[in-house]
Short mmCIF file of C-alpha atoms in Angstrom, two decimals:
data_model
loop_
_atom_site.label_atom_id
_atom_site.label_comp_id
_atom_site.label_asym_id
_atom_site.label_seq_id
_atom_site.Cartn_x
_atom_site.Cartn_y
_atom_site.Cartn_z
CA UNK O 1 -8.39 38.25 0.85
CA UNK O 2 -5.25 36.57 -1.10
CA UNK O 3 -4.05 33.27 0.91
CA UNK O 4 -0.62 33.55 2.43
CA UNK O 5 2.33 30.84 3.11
CA UNK O 6 6.11 31.43 4.11
CA UNK O 7 6.97 28.08 6.14
CA UNK O 8 11.01 28.68 7.25
CA UNK O 9 10.96 24.43 7.40
CA UNK O 10 8.73 24.34 3.90
CA UNK O 11 11.37 26.46 1.94
CA UNK O 12 14.64 24.80 3.55
CA UNK O 13 13.31 21.29 2.99
CA UNK O 14 11.73 22.34 0.08
CA UNK O 15 9.19 19.57 0.54
CA UNK O 16 6.12 21.89 -1.01
CA UNK O 17 3.85 19.86 -3.61
CA UNK O 18 4.86 16.88 -2.30
CA UNK O 19 3.44 13.82 -0.12
CA UNK O 20 5.36 12.18 1.97
CA UNK O 21 8.36 10.09 0.07
CA UNK O 22 10.66 8.50 2.13
CA UNK O 23 14.02 6.76 1.97
CA UNK O 24 12.86 3.81 3.48
CA UNK O 25 9.70 3.37 0.96
CA UNK O 26 12.24 3.59 -1.95
CA UNK O 27 14.13 0.61 -0.81
CA UNK O 28 11.00 -1.17 -0.46
CA UNK O 29 10.51 -0.66 -4.52
CA UNK O 30 14.04 -1.61 -5.68
CA UNK O 31 13.71 -5.61 -3.55
CA UNK O 32 13.14 -8.26 -4.81
CA UNK O 33 12.60 -11.86 -3.58
CA UNK O 34 12.82 -15.76 -4.80
CA UNK O 35 9.13 -15.98 -6.91
CA UNK O 36 8.94 -18.44 -10.19
CA UNK O 37 8.14 -21.67 -11.01
CA UNK O 38 8.62 -24.88 -8.89
CA UNK O 39 11.40 -25.82 -10.22
CA UNK O 40 13.16 -22.21 -9.73
CA UNK O 41 11.91 -21.66 -6.52
CA UNK O 42 12.60 -25.17 -5.53
CA UNK O 43 16.62 -25.24 -5.95
CA UNK O 44 17.20 -20.97 -4.67
CA UNK O 45 16.44 -19.49 -7.84
CA UNK O 46 20.33 -20.71 -9.22
CA UNK O 47 19.15 -21.02 -12.01
CA UNK O 48 22.06 -17.86 -13.97
CA UNK O 49 24.11 -21.00 -15.83
CA UNK O 50 21.53 -23.58 -15.97
CA UNK O 51 18.51 -22.09 -18.16
CA UNK O 52 15.87 -24.70 -19.53
CA UNK O 53 13.14 -23.47 -17.04
CA UNK O 54 11.27 -20.60 -17.82
CA UNK O 55 12.06 -18.40 -14.09
CA UNK O 56 15.15 -18.54 -15.72
CA UNK O 57 14.77 -15.76 -18.69
CA UNK O 58 14.23 -13.55 -16.26
CA UNK O 59 17.42 -12.89 -14.48
CA UNK O 60 19.35 -14.53 -17.59
CA UNK O 61 17.54 -14.41 -20.96
CA UNK O 62 20.60 -16.97 -22.50
CA UNK O 63 18.50 -19.17 -20.67
CA UNK O 64 15.71 -18.89 -23.28
CA UNK O 65 17.73 -20.46 -25.90
CA UNK O 66 18.78 -23.67 -23.74
CA UNK O 67 14.64 -24.94 -24.97
CA UNK O 68 14.73 -27.52 -27.34
CA UNK O 69 10.85 -27.52 -27.87
CA UNK O 70 8.41 -24.55 -27.87
CA UNK O 71 6.93 -24.68 -24.34
CA UNK O 72 4.21 -22.97 -22.07
CA UNK O 73 3.96 -23.16 -18.26
CA UNK O 74 1.90 -21.52 -15.33
CA UNK O 75 3.18 -21.32 -11.34
CA UNK O 76 0.25 -20.41 -8.38
CA UNK O 77 1.42 -20.01 -4.35
CA UNK O 78 0.40 -19.69 -1.21
CA UNK O 79 1.58 -17.81 1.79
CA UNK O 80 1.85 -17.76 4.95
CA UNK O 81 3.74 -14.89 7.11
CA UNK O 82 4.06 -14.99 10.73
CA UNK O 83 5.35 -11.23 12.00
CA UNK O 84 6.99 -10.20 15.36
CA UNK O 85 8.17 -6.35 15.70
CA UNK O 86 11.22 -6.86 18.09
CA UNK O 87 12.63 -4.43 21.19
CA UNK O 88 8.45 -3.52 21.64
CA UNK O 89 6.60 -3.69 24.40
CA UNK O 90 4.56 -5.75 23.50
CA UNK O 91 5.77 -8.95 21.69
CA UNK O 92 2.08 -10.27 19.71
CA UNK O 93 2.90 -12.39 16.76
CA UNK O 94 0.58 -11.07 13.36
CA UNK O 95 0.06 -13.90 10.78
CA UNK O 96 -1.62 -14.11 7.78
CA UNK O 97 -1.90 -16.19 4.63
CA UNK O 98 -3.07 -15.84 0.40
CA UNK O 99 -2.07 -17.36 -2.41
CA UNK O 100 -1.81 -15.80 -6.09
CA UNK O 101 -0.49 -17.00 -9.64
CA UNK O 102 3.29 -15.68 -9.77
CA UNK O 103 4.46 -16.62 -13.11
CA UNK O 104 3.19 -17.67 -16.69
CA UNK O 105 5.47 -18.22 -19.98
CA UNK O 106 6.30 -19.76 -23.12
CA UNK O 107 9.31 -20.18 -24.84
CA UNK O 108 9.10 -20.69 -29.30
CA UNK O 109 11.81 -22.24 -30.82
CA UNK O 110 13.25 -22.37 -34.18
CA UNK O 111 15.69 -24.26 -35.56
CA UNK O 112 18.20 -23.45 -38.17
CA UNK O 113 18.15 -25.50 -41.39
CA UNK O 114 20.96 -23.86 -43.11
CA UNK O 115 25.04 -24.84 -42.18
CA UNK O 116 25.25 -21.47 -40.76
CA UNK O 117 26.71 -20.69 -36.85
CA UNK O 118 23.36 -19.81 -35.15
CA UNK O 119 21.62 -23.51 -34.01
CA UNK O 120 18.70 -21.76 -33.23
CA UNK O 121 16.94 -18.91 -32.44
CA UNK O 122 14.62 -19.00 -29.59
CA UNK O 123 11.52 -15.93 -28.60
CA UNK O 124 10.14 -16.21 -25.36
CA UNK O 125 7.45 -14.61 -22.76
CA UNK O 126 7.53 -14.31 -18.90
CA UNK O 127 5.28 -12.76 -15.95
CA UNK O 128 6.74 -13.23 -13.13
CA UNK O 129 6.82 -11.54 -9.45
CA UNK O 130 9.54 -9.89 -8.00
CA UNK O 131 8.70 -8.31 -5.01
CA UNK O 132 5.78 -8.89 -2.64
CA UNK O 133 4.56 -6.29 -0.39
CA UNK O 134 2.41 -8.35 1.14
CA UNK O 135 2.57 -7.67 5.67
CA UNK O 136 1.35 -6.69 8.45
CA UNK O 137 3.18 -5.66 11.80
CA UNK O 138 2.16 -4.51 15.00
CA UNK O 139 4.16 -2.61 17.69
CA UNK O 140 3.23 -1.09 20.98
CA UNK O 141 6.74 0.72 22.56
CA UNK O 142 7.11 3.96 24.94
CA UNK O 143 8.59 6.52 23.47
CA UNK O 144 9.83 10.53 24.87
CA UNK O 145 9.28 11.75 21.97
CA UNK O 146 4.67 12.44 20.64
CA UNK O 147 3.29 12.91 17.92
CA UNK O 148 2.62 16.95 18.70
CA UNK O 149 6.67 17.25 17.79
CA UNK O 150 5.31 16.00 14.39
CA UNK O 151 2.07 18.38 14.06
CA UNK O 152 4.04 21.46 15.52
CA UNK O 153 7.69 20.93 13.24
CA UNK O 154 5.60 21.04 9.83
CA UNK O 155 3.78 24.07 11.94
CA UNK O 156 6.16 26.27 12.11
CA UNK O 157 6.83 29.54 10.29
CA UNK O 158 3.34 29.19 8.78
CA UNK O 159 0.89 31.93 8.68
CA UNK O 160 -1.88 30.60 10.92
CA UNK O 161 -4.92 32.78 8.61
CA UNK O 162 -3.52 29.56 6.27
CA UNK O 163 -4.73 27.36 8.17
CA UNK O 164 -8.01 28.89 9.37
CA UNK O 165 -11.10 28.16 6.83
CA UNK O 166 -13.18 31.19 5.86
CA UNK O 167 -16.77 31.81 5.48
CA UNK O 168 -18.28 28.45 3.67
CA UNK O 169 -14.59 26.72 3.71
CA UNK O 170 -15.34 23.53 4.74
CA UNK O 171 -12.49 21.45 6.31
CA UNK O 172 -12.03 19.10 2.58
CA UNK O 173 -11.24 22.66 0.72
CA UNK O 174 -9.52 24.38 2.64
CA UNK O 175 -7.34 20.61 3.17
CA UNK O 176 -7.69 20.40 -1.31
CA UNK O 177 -6.49 23.88 -1.95
CA UNK O 178 -3.97 23.29 0.97
CA UNK O 179 -1.90 20.85 -0.48
CA UNK O 180 -2.67 21.66 -3.94
CA UNK O 181 -0.81 24.93 -3.13
CA UNK O 182 1.46 24.66 -0.52
CA UNK O 183 2.01 21.37 0.70
CA UNK O 184 2.61 18.03 2.51
CA UNK O 185 3.84 20.36 5.71
CA UNK O 186 0.79 22.76 4.94
CA UNK O 187 -1.87 19.94 5.30
CA UNK O 188 -0.02 19.05 8.57
CA UNK O 189 -0.10 21.62 9.66
CA UNK O 190 -3.42 21.90 9.27
CA UNK O 191 -4.88 18.73 10.79
CA UNK O 192 -2.42 19.85 13.84
CA UNK O 193 -4.48 22.62 14.45
CA UNK O 194 -8.39 21.47 13.83
CA UNK O 195 -7.41 18.45 15.70
CA UNK O 196 -6.37 20.55 18.68
CA UNK O 197 -2.61 19.41 19.30
CA UNK O 198 -1.22 22.85 18.36
CA UNK O 199 -2.02 26.50 19.27
CA UNK O 200 -0.40 29.83 17.91
CA UNK O 201 1.19 31.16 20.20
CA UNK O 202 -1.25 34.27 19.02
CA UNK O 203 -4.20 34.71 18.13
CA UNK O 204 -3.20 36.68 14.97
CA UNK O 205 -3.20 36.63 11.13
CA UNK O 206 0.06 36.57 10.68
CA UNK O 207 1.07 34.18 13.98
CA UNK O 208 3.83 31.33 12.69
CA UNK O 209 4.35 30.06 15.65
CA UNK O 210 2.88 27.30 17.51
CA UNK O 211 3.08 25.43 20.77
CA UNK O 212 1.82 21.65 21.81
CA UNK O 213 -1.39 21.23 24.63
CA UNK O 214 0.35 17.78 25.18
CA UNK O 215 2.09 16.84 27.92
CA UNK O 216 4.01 13.34 28.80
CA UNK O 217 7.22 12.04 29.99
CA UNK O 218 6.78 8.93 27.59
CA UNK O 219 4.21 8.44 25.87
CA UNK O 220 2.04 4.75 24.73
CA UNK O 221 2.37 3.63 20.89
CA UNK O 222 0.53 1.28 19.29
CA UNK O 223 1.47 0.98 15.85
CA UNK O 224 0.09 -1.32 12.68
CA UNK O 225 1.51 -1.52 9.39
CA UNK O 226 -1.20 -3.42 6.85
CA UNK O 227 0.84 -3.83 2.90
CA UNK O 228 -0.32 -5.65 0.35
CA UNK O 229 0.95 -5.25 -3.68
CA UNK O 230 3.64 -6.79 -6.31
CA UNK O 231 5.78 -5.98 -8.53
CA UNK O 232 5.64 -7.74 -11.78
CA UNK O 233 8.10 -8.02 -14.68
CA UNK O 234 6.69 -9.21 -17.94
CA UNK O 235 10.29 -10.07 -20.18
CA UNK O 236 10.47 -10.26 -24.27
CA UNK O 237 13.23 -12.63 -24.64
CA UNK O 238 15.00 -12.32 -27.66
CA UNK O 239 17.77 -15.38 -27.40
CA UNK O 240 20.63 -17.96 -29.47
CA UNK O 241 22.53 -20.60 -29.87
CA UNK O 242 26.31 -20.00 -31.10
CA UNK O 243 27.84 -23.66 -32.10
CA UNK O 244 27.45 -25.43 -30.19
CA UNK O 245 28.78 -23.94 -26.97
CA UNK O 246 27.34 -20.27 -26.18
CA UNK O 247 24.20 -18.97 -25.19
CA UNK O 248 23.22 -15.26 -25.75
CA UNK O 249 20.49 -13.37 -24.99
CA UNK O 250 18.54 -10.04 -24.44
CA UNK O 251 15.54 -9.23 -22.74
CA UNK O 252 13.49 -6.63 -22.50
CA UNK O 253 11.71 -5.30 -19.70
CA UNK O 254 8.04 -4.42 -18.94
CA UNK O 255 7.63 -3.77 -15.04
CA UNK O 256 4.32 -2.52 -13.18
CA UNK O 257 4.00 -2.35 -9.84
CA UNK O 258 1.37 -1.33 -7.44
CA UNK O 259 1.36 -0.96 -3.07
CA UNK O 260 -0.67 -0.09 -0.89
CA UNK O 261 0.40 0.57 2.67
CA UNK O 262 -1.99 1.12 5.84
CA UNK O 263 0.02 2.62 8.69
CA UNK O 264 -2.43 3.67 11.92
CA UNK O 265 -1.46 4.92 14.87
CA UNK O 266 -2.16 5.63 18.39
CA UNK O 267 -0.74 7.58 21.54
CA UNK O 268 -2.06 7.80 25.12
CA UNK O 269 -0.59 8.01 27.74
CA UNK O 270 -0.25 11.45 28.61
CA UNK O 271 -0.39 13.57 32.03
CA UNK O 272 -2.75 14.64 34.07
CA UNK O 273 -2.39 18.56 33.19
CA UNK O 274 -2.10 17.31 29.33
CA UNK O 275 -5.18 19.04 27.07
CA UNK O 276 -4.56 16.62 25.16
CA UNK O 277 -5.87 12.16 26.22
CA UNK O 278 -5.88 10.48 22.78
CA UNK O 279 -4.59 10.86 19.98
CA UNK O 280 -5.11 8.23 16.32
CA UNK O 281 -3.17 9.18 12.83
CA UNK O 282 -4.26 7.55 9.87
CA UNK O 283 -2.05 7.28 6.64
CA UNK O 284 -3.11 5.38 3.12
CA UNK O 285 -1.49 4.95 0.86
CA UNK O 286 -1.45 3.34 -2.74
CA UNK O 287 1.33 3.70 -5.08
CA UNK O 288 1.16 2.29 -8.67
CA UNK O 289 3.30 2.56 -11.68
CA UNK O 290 5.25 1.16 -14.45
CA UNK O 291 8.41 1.59 -15.64
CA UNK O 292 10.94 -0.32 -17.85
CA UNK O 293 14.97 -2.24 -17.90
CA UNK O 294 16.76 -4.20 -20.15
CA UNK O 295 19.17 -7.72 -19.79
CA UNK O 296 21.85 -9.37 -21.36
CA UNK O 297 23.08 -12.97 -21.10
CA UNK O 298 25.27 -15.30 -21.83
CA UNK O 299 26.15 -18.88 -21.28
CA UNK O 300 28.74 -21.50 -22.00
CA UNK O 301 29.07 -24.95 -21.71
CA UNK O 302 32.98 -25.00 -20.56
CA UNK O 303 32.99 -28.38 -20.94
CA UNK O 304 30.57 -30.86 -21.41
CA UNK O 305 29.52 -30.91 -17.71
CA UNK O 306 30.53 -27.70 -16.32
CA UNK O 307 28.43 -24.20 -17.38
CA UNK O 308 29.13 -21.12 -16.79
CA UNK O 309 26.49 -18.05 -16.81
CA UNK O 310 26.67 -14.75 -16.99
CA UNK O 311 24.10 -11.55 -16.82
CA UNK O 312 23.58 -7.91 -16.16
CA UNK O 313 20.16 -5.99 -16.12
CA UNK O 314 20.20 -2.55 -16.60
CA UNK O 315 18.81 -0.14 -13.77
CA UNK O 316 14.94 -0.14 -14.24
CA UNK O 317 13.52 3.83 -14.56
CA UNK O 318 9.56 3.51 -12.90
CA UNK O 319 7.39 6.67 -13.53
CA UNK O 320 4.91 6.41 -10.14
CA UNK O 321 1.99 7.77 -8.98
CA UNK O 322 1.09 8.21 -5.29
CA UNK O 323 -2.41 8.75 -3.92
CA UNK O 324 -1.97 9.39 -0.45
CA UNK O 325 -6.20 9.70 2.51
CA UNK O 326 -5.60 11.28 5.84
CA UNK O 327 -7.36 11.42 9.47
CA UNK O 328 -6.59 12.64 12.96
CA UNK O 329 -8.84 12.15 15.54
CA UNK O 330 -8.00 13.08 18.98
CA UNK O 331 -9.06 13.29 22.64
CA UNK O 332 -8.89 17.27 24.65
CA UNK O 333 -9.99 18.71 27.19
CA UNK O 334 -12.82 21.91 26.60
CA UNK O 335 -14.25 23.64 29.20
CA UNK O 336 -13.31 20.66 31.63
CA UNK O 337 -14.48 18.06 29.43
CA UNK O 338 -12.96 15.54 26.75
CA UNK O 339 -14.47 16.46 23.97
CA UNK O 340 -13.61 14.04 20.66
CA UNK O 341 -12.24 15.85 17.61
CA UNK O 342 -12.41 14.33 14.25
CA UNK O 343 -10.64 15.60 10.91
CA UNK O 344 -11.39 13.71 8.74
CA UNK O 345 -10.72 15.53 4.96
CA UNK O 346 -11.78 13.29 2.20
CA UNK O 347 -9.77 14.16 -0.71
CA UNK O 348 -7.40 12.03 -2.21
CA UNK O 349 -3.80 13.85 -2.37
CA UNK O 350 -1.64 13.12 -5.53
CA UNK O 351 2.05 12.97 -6.46
CA UNK O 352 4.09 11.57 -9.22
CA UNK O 353 7.72 10.94 -9.36
CA UNK O 354 10.15 9.01 -10.98
CA UNK O 355 12.76 6.17 -9.43
CA UNK O 356 15.48 4.55 -10.98
CA UNK O 357 16.33 1.06 -8.84
CA UNK O 358 20.19 0.29 -9.37
CA UNK O 359 21.32 -2.82 -12.06
CA UNK O 360 22.61 -5.65 -10.75
CA UNK O 361 25.45 -8.18 -11.76
CA UNK O 362 25.30 -11.91 -11.37
CA UNK O 363 27.47 -14.75 -12.46
CA UNK O 364 27.25 -18.66 -11.91
CA UNK O 365 27.91 -21.99 -12.62
CA UNK O 366 27.10 -25.41 -12.48
CA UNK O 367 28.55 -28.35 -12.71
CA UNK O 368 26.29 -31.35 -14.47
CA UNK O 369 26.19 -34.96 -13.57
CA UNK O 370 25.03 -36.56 -16.41
CA UNK O 371 21.75 -37.58 -16.04
CA UNK O 372 21.51 -38.07 -12.35
CA UNK O 373 21.67 -34.01 -11.06
CA UNK O 374 22.92 -31.21 -10.83
CA UNK O 375 25.04 -28.24 -7.99
CA UNK O 376 24.57 -24.62 -9.63
CA UNK O 377 25.56 -21.81 -8.11
CA UNK O 378 24.93 -18.23 -8.59
CA UNK O 379 26.47 -14.75 -7.18
CA UNK O 380 25.30 -11.10 -7.69
CA UNK O 381 25.75 -7.74 -7.09
CA UNK O 382 23.19 -5.13 -6.46
CA UNK O 383 24.07 -1.16 -5.28
CA UNK O 384 21.51 0.26 -3.19
CA UNK O 385 23.38 3.06 -2.66
CA UNK O 386 22.67 4.17 -5.87
CA UNK O 387 18.86 4.37 -5.58
CA UNK O 388 17.48 7.75 -7.11
CA UNK O 389 14.84 10.17 -7.26
CA UNK O 390 14.48 11.86 -10.19
CA UNK O 391 15.25 15.33 -8.19
CA UNK O 392 15.65 18.20 -11.34
CA UNK O 393 14.98 21.51 -9.01
CA UNK O 394 13.29 20.13 -6.26
CA UNK O 395 15.97 20.81 -2.91
CA UNK O 396 13.91 18.14 -0.96
CA UNK O 397 14.46 15.13 -3.55
CA UNK O 398 18.09 15.58 -3.98
CA UNK O 399 18.29 15.26 -0.18
CA UNK O 400 16.54 11.91 -0.44
CA UNK O 401 18.94 10.82 -2.43
CA UNK O 402 21.55 11.84 -0.10
CA UNK O 403 20.14 10.23 2.30
CA UNK O 404 19.63 6.44 0.21
CA UNK O 405 23.09 7.31 -0.93
CA UNK O 406 24.52 7.52 3.09
CA UNK O 407 22.34 4.84 5.12
CA UNK O 408 22.29 2.06 2.21
CA UNK O 409 25.43 -0.18 0.22
CA UNK O 410 26.25 -2.73 -1.76
CA UNK O 411 24.27 -5.89 -1.10
CA UNK O 412 26.22 -9.83 -2.53
CA UNK O 413 23.07 -12.17 -2.98
CA UNK O 414 24.13 -15.69 -2.84
CA UNK O 415 22.67 -18.14 -4.37
CA UNK O 416 22.89 -22.21 -4.64
CA UNK O 417 20.85 -25.19 -5.81
CA UNK O 418 20.93 -29.68 -6.17
CA UNK O 419 18.68 -31.54 -8.20
CA UNK O 420 18.74 -35.29 -7.82
CA UNK O 421 16.31 -37.70 -10.48
CA UNK O 422 15.35 -40.38 -9.93
CA UNK O 423 13.37 -41.54 -13.50
CA UNK O 424 10.61 -39.72 -14.34
CA UNK O 425 11.60 -38.58 -10.47
CA UNK O 426 13.51 -34.89 -9.65
CA UNK O 427 14.24 -34.41 -5.96
CA UNK O 428 15.72 -30.40 -5.76
CA UNK O 429 16.41 -28.11 -2.58
CA UNK O 430 18.49 -25.16 -2.43
CA UNK O 431 19.42 -21.97 -0.77
CA UNK O 432 19.60 -17.95 -0.79
CA UNK O 433 21.35 -15.94 0.68
CA UNK O 434 20.85 -11.17 0.34
CA UNK O 435 22.99 -9.40 3.26
CA UNK O 436 22.06 -6.12 4.52
CA UNK O 437 21.50 -3.49 1.87
CA UNK O 438 21.30 -1.17 5.30
CA UNK O 439 24.67 0.75 7.18
CA UNK O 440 23.91 0.76 10.45
CA UNK O 441 20.43 -2.04 10.40
CA UNK O 442 20.15 -5.16 9.51
CA UNK O 443 17.24 -5.94 5.93
CA UNK O 444 18.66 -9.04 5.40
CA UNK O 445 16.86 -12.21 4.54
CA UNK O 446 16.98 -15.17 3.77
CA UNK O 447 15.77 -19.16 2.73
CA UNK O 448 15.87 -22.94 2.62
CA UNK O 449 14.06 -24.27 -0.24
CA UNK O 450 12.59 -28.08 -1.45
CA UNK O 451 10.28 -29.30 -3.84
CA UNK O 452 9.97 -32.62 -6.45
CA UNK O 453 9.04 -32.17 -9.77
CA UNK O 454 7.60 -34.91 -11.71
CA UNK O 455 8.01 -35.88 -16.16
CA UNK O 456 5.07 -37.74 -16.73
CA UNK O 457 7.28 -38.55 -20.14
CA UNK O 458 4.44 -37.35 -21.95
CA UNK O 459 5.61 -33.32 -22.39
CA UNK O 460 3.90 -32.22 -18.87
CA UNK O 461 6.07 -31.79 -15.96
CA UNK O 462 4.79 -31.25 -12.73
CA UNK O 463 5.93 -29.54 -9.82
CA UNK O 464 5.75 -27.99 -5.92
CA UNK O 465 7.71 -26.49 -3.46
CA UNK O 466 8.51 -25.00 -0.47
CA UNK O 467 10.01 -22.03 0.67
CA UNK O 468 11.27 -20.82 4.11
CA UNK O 469 12.15 -17.98 4.24
CA UNK O 470 13.58 -15.25 7.33
CA UNK O 471 12.98 -11.64 5.93
CA UNK O 472 14.44 -8.96 8.45
CA UNK O 473 12.97 -5.45 7.96
CA UNK O 474 14.32 -1.50 9.56
CA UNK O 475 10.94 0.11 9.60
CA UNK O 476 9.93 3.32 10.50
CA UNK O 477 7.18 5.47 12.04
CA UNK O 478 7.94 9.06 9.89
CA UNK O 479 4.91 7.95 7.71
CA UNK O 480 2.76 8.22 10.76
CA UNK O 481 4.36 11.56 12.40
CA UNK O 482 7.42 9.56 14.39
CA UNK O 483 11.34 9.44 13.33
CA UNK O 484 11.41 6.27 15.14
CA UNK O 485 12.86 2.80 13.96
CA UNK O 486 12.03 -0.70 15.38
CA UNK O 487 13.28 -3.82 13.78
CA UNK O 488 10.73 -6.11 12.44
CA UNK O 489 11.18 -10.74 11.82
CA UNK O 490 8.55 -11.88 9.09
CA UNK O 491 9.12 -15.84 8.55
CA UNK O 492 7.23 -16.79 5.45
CA UNK O 493 6.34 -19.86 4.20
CA UNK O 494 5.77 -20.63 0.14
CA UNK O 495 4.18 -23.69 -1.50
CA UNK O 496 4.42 -22.91 -5.43
CA UNK O 497 3.20 -25.59 -7.69
CA UNK O 498 3.72 -25.72 -11.26
CA UNK O 499 2.31 -27.24 -14.36
CA UNK O 500 5.12 -26.82 -17.92
CA UNK O 501 4.39 -28.71 -20.79
CA UNK O 502 5.94 -28.92 -24.40
CA UNK O 503 3.84 -27.87 -27.45
#
C-alpha cells in the first residue's frame, strides 16, 4: 500500500523537506568578532583609518595601499573559555581551551615610476578568522513543559500508518524514507512514537491524533551543548594611493564556514503514574558552506597627523549544507516493569539552503602623534533584522525571515585603540563593544585588549596581544525540542602571537 501523509501542522508551517533551521542559528552564522594579527587585536581592531596591518585589510581594503614594502605575516592564537548559564537550578561553569592559526596574509607593492597621480598599486591576500563558534554550555533547570509536547506537536495530523514499520522494513529505512519524502515533522513523530512517548488515540491506520504518555508537574532538564568550527574570510585586495593624501581599495572576499553543534537533553522527574520515567534526546548538526562578499574603502589624510576612513562591506551570500543525525532514548513502563527503548536511526539528513548576512558600514578616524604613537576610533553599523533565508515558495523560511525581522535590530560596533612607541618597543591597548542586536534579550559582547610589539630593525616584527572578552548569548532549547530560552555568559581570554617580515 502506498504510504500517505497529511499533516495540518506541516501544511501550515511548510516545514517539509527541511531540517530545523532556526532564527538563532541564522544569527550565529551572521556574527563576527575580533580576530587577526597581534597588533590589530591589541588595539581593539580599530584600524579602519590606519591600514598598514595585514588584518586591517579585512576591514578596509584601502589599508593595503598604506604598505610601503612587500610584507608577509602569520598569527597564532590560544583561547580559554569559561561559560556559565544564568537562571538555572545549577550554575556550574564549563571551561575549555584550544589553539588555532587564525591569520595569514601578504602584500605586494608596485610603485609607479611615472609622474601620474597614482603613486603605487598594491595587491594583497589575507586569510582571517572572523568568528569562532567553539564553546561548551551546560544548563540544569526545571520547566513545566516537557519533550513529550515537542513530539506531540509534530505528530498531530500525521497518519499512524506512515510512522509504523512494515514487514522487512527497519527503523533506519522508515526514518530515511520519511525525511526524504515528508520532512522533519514526520521524522520527529516517528521518533516519539517508537520511543513510546506518544501513543495514537486509536490504532486505526488513518488515525492522525496522538496523546502523551508522560505525566508531570515540573520536569528536570539537563542540557549540554558542544559547539565547534569557525567562519573564515579570504580577501583578495587591489588598492592604490592617489596623490599624497588618498588611499583606495577593493576586496573580493571568499567565505568558508564550518559549524558543528551537538546538543544533548535529558529529562526526568515524572509523576508516579507516568508511563515515561526518563528521556534523552541527542541532535548532531554539521553546517558548512561557502559564500561571497565585496568591500570598498578609502583612507584620507586630512592633515599630516589626522586620517579618516570609510568602508562598506556588501551583504554576504552563503550557500550552506546542513547534515544532521538524531537519537532518542526513553525509559518507559511495559507490563509493570521499566524498559529502555533506543531509537537510533543511523541516517544522515541533508538539506541545502542559502543565507544572506547583512552589510556593514564603517567610519573611522585616527590621530598620529608623530613617531611617538597614535589613537584610533572606529564606528560600524550592521542591521541584523536583514538576515535573510532565500525562501522562494517556502512559507516556513518566509515565516523565519519574518521572525528575524521582528526580533532583531541594527547594532552599533565601537572600537578604540592606542599605541605608544618607545624605540623598538610598542605598547598597545584597546576596547571594542557591539550592542545587543535582539529587541528583547541581550546578545552583546565587548572586550579590553592589550599588547606589545618588538621591531628587530631588520624588517621583521614580533607581536603579542591579550584579549579579555565578555560574550552574552541568548540560547534556545528548540534544537532539542523545547521552545524555551536561557542566557549564557562566556568570558574568553585570547592570546595571539604574530610574526611579520618585509620581503
